[in-house]
CSV table of C-alpha atoms in Angstrom, one decimal:
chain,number,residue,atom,x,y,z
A,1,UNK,CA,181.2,124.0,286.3
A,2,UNK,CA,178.5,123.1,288.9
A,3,UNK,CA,177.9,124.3,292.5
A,4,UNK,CA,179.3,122.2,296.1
A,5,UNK,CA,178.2,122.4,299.3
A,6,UNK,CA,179.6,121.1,301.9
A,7,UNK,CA,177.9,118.9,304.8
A,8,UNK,CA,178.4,121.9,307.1
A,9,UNK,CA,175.8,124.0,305.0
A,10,UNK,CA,173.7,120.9,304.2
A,11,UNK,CA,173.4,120.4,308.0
A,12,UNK,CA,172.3,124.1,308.8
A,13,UNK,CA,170.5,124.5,305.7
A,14,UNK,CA,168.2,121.6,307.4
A,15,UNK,CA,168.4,123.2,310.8
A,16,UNK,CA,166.9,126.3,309.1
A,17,UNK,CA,163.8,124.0,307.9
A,18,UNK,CA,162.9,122.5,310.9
A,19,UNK,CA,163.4,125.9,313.1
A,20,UNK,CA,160.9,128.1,310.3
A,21,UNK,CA,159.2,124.8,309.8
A,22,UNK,CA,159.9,125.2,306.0
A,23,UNK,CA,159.1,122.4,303.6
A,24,UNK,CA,161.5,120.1,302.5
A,25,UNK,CA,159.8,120.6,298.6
A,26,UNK,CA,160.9,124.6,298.9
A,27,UNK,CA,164.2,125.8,297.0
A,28,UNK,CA,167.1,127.6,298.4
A,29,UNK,CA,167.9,130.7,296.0
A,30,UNK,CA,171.7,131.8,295.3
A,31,UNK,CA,171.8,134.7,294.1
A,32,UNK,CA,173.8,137.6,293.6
A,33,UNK,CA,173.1,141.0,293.9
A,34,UNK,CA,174.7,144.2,293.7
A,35,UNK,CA,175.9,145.9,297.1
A,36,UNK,CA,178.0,145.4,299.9
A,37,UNK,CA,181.2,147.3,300.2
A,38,UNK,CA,183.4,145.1,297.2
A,39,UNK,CA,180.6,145.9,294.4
A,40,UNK,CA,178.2,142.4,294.6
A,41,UNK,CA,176.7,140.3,297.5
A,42,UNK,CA,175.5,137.1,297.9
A,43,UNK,CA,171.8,136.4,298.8
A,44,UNK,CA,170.0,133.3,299.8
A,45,UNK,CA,166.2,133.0,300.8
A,46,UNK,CA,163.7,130.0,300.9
A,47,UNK,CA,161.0,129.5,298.1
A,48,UNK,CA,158.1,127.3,298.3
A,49,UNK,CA,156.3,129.2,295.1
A,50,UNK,CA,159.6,129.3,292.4
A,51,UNK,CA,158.9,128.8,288.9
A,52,UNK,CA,162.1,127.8,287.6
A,53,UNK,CA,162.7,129.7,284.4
A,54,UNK,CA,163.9,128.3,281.0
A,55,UNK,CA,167.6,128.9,281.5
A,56,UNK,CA,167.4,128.6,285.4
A,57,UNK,CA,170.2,126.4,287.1
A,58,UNK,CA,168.7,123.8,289.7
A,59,UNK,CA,171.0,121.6,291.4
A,60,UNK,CA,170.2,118.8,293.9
A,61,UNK,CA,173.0,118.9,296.4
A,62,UNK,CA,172.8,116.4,299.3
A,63,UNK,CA,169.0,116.4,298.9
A,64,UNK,CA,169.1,120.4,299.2
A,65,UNK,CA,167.5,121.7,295.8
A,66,UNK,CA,169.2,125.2,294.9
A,67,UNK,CA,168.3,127.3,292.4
A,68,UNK,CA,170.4,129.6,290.7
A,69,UNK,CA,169.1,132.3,287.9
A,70,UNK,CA,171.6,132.4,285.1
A,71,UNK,CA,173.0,136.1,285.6
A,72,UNK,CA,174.3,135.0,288.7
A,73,UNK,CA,175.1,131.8,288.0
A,74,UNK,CA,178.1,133.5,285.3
A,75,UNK,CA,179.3,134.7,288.9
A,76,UNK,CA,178.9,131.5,291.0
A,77,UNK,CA,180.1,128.5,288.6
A,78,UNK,CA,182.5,126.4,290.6
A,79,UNK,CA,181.2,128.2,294.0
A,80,UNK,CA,181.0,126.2,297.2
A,81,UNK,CA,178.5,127.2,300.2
A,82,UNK,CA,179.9,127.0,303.0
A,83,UNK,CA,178.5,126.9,306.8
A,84,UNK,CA,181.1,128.1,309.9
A,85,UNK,CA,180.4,128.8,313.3
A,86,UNK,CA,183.8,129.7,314.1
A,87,UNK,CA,185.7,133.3,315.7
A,88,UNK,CA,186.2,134.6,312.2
A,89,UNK,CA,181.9,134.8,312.3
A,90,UNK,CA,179.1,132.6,312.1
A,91,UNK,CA,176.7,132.2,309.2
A,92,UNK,CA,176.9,130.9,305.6
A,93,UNK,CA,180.2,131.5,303.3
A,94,UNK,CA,181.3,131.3,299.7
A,95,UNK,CA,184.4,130.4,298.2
A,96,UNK,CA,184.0,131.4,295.0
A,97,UNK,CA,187.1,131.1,292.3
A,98,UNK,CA,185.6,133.9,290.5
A,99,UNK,CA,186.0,136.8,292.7
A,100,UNK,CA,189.2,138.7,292.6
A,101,UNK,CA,188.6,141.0,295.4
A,102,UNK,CA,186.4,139.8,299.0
A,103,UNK,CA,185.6,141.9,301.7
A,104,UNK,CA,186.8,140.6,305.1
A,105,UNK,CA,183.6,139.7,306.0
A,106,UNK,CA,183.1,137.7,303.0
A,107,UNK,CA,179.7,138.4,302.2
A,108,UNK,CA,180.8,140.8,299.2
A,109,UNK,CA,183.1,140.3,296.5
A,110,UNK,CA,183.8,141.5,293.3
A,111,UNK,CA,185.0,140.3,289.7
């Protein structure tokens, strides 16, 4: 199973860039954590400096290069990052098939 994004995220992902003036050579790191009020949270963050490591993930995604540590990529396989702006709350979400319990905010789940 592989990681999606969808052209929402891709779109503010490159919005970010520009606005921090990132690079476009720096990865986005998916990660997850523990925390939040189901037990693990997501967390993303811009690296210009990664050194991928031997069992790393990296994906290419709509020219977006993600990388994804294996420990929490045995929590994200099949994930897709998502981007709303919508009443429900702005900012990046995850729809991932793994988690049996989200919080409503949908920043913490758990498995």
């Amino acid at each position: 199973m592989e990681l999606s994004i969808t052209d929402r995220a891709v779109e503010r992902i490159r919005e970010i860039r520009d606005e921090k003036q990132i690079p476009d050579s720096a990865m986005l790191k998916v990660g997850v954590v523990s925390g939040g009020c189901s037990g693990l949270t997501y967390d993303l963050d811009f690296d210009t400096d990664i050194e991928v490591g031997e069992n790393d993930k990296v994906f290419d995604l709509n020219g977006i290069k993600i990388l994804v540590d294996m420990k929490s990529f045995l929590y994200l396989a099949g994930t897709e990052l998502d981007y709303t702006d919508g009443l429900n709350g702005q900012g990046f979400h995850f729809k991932n098939p793994n988690a049996t319990r989200t919080c409503s905010c949908g920043e913490s789940f758990s498995i």
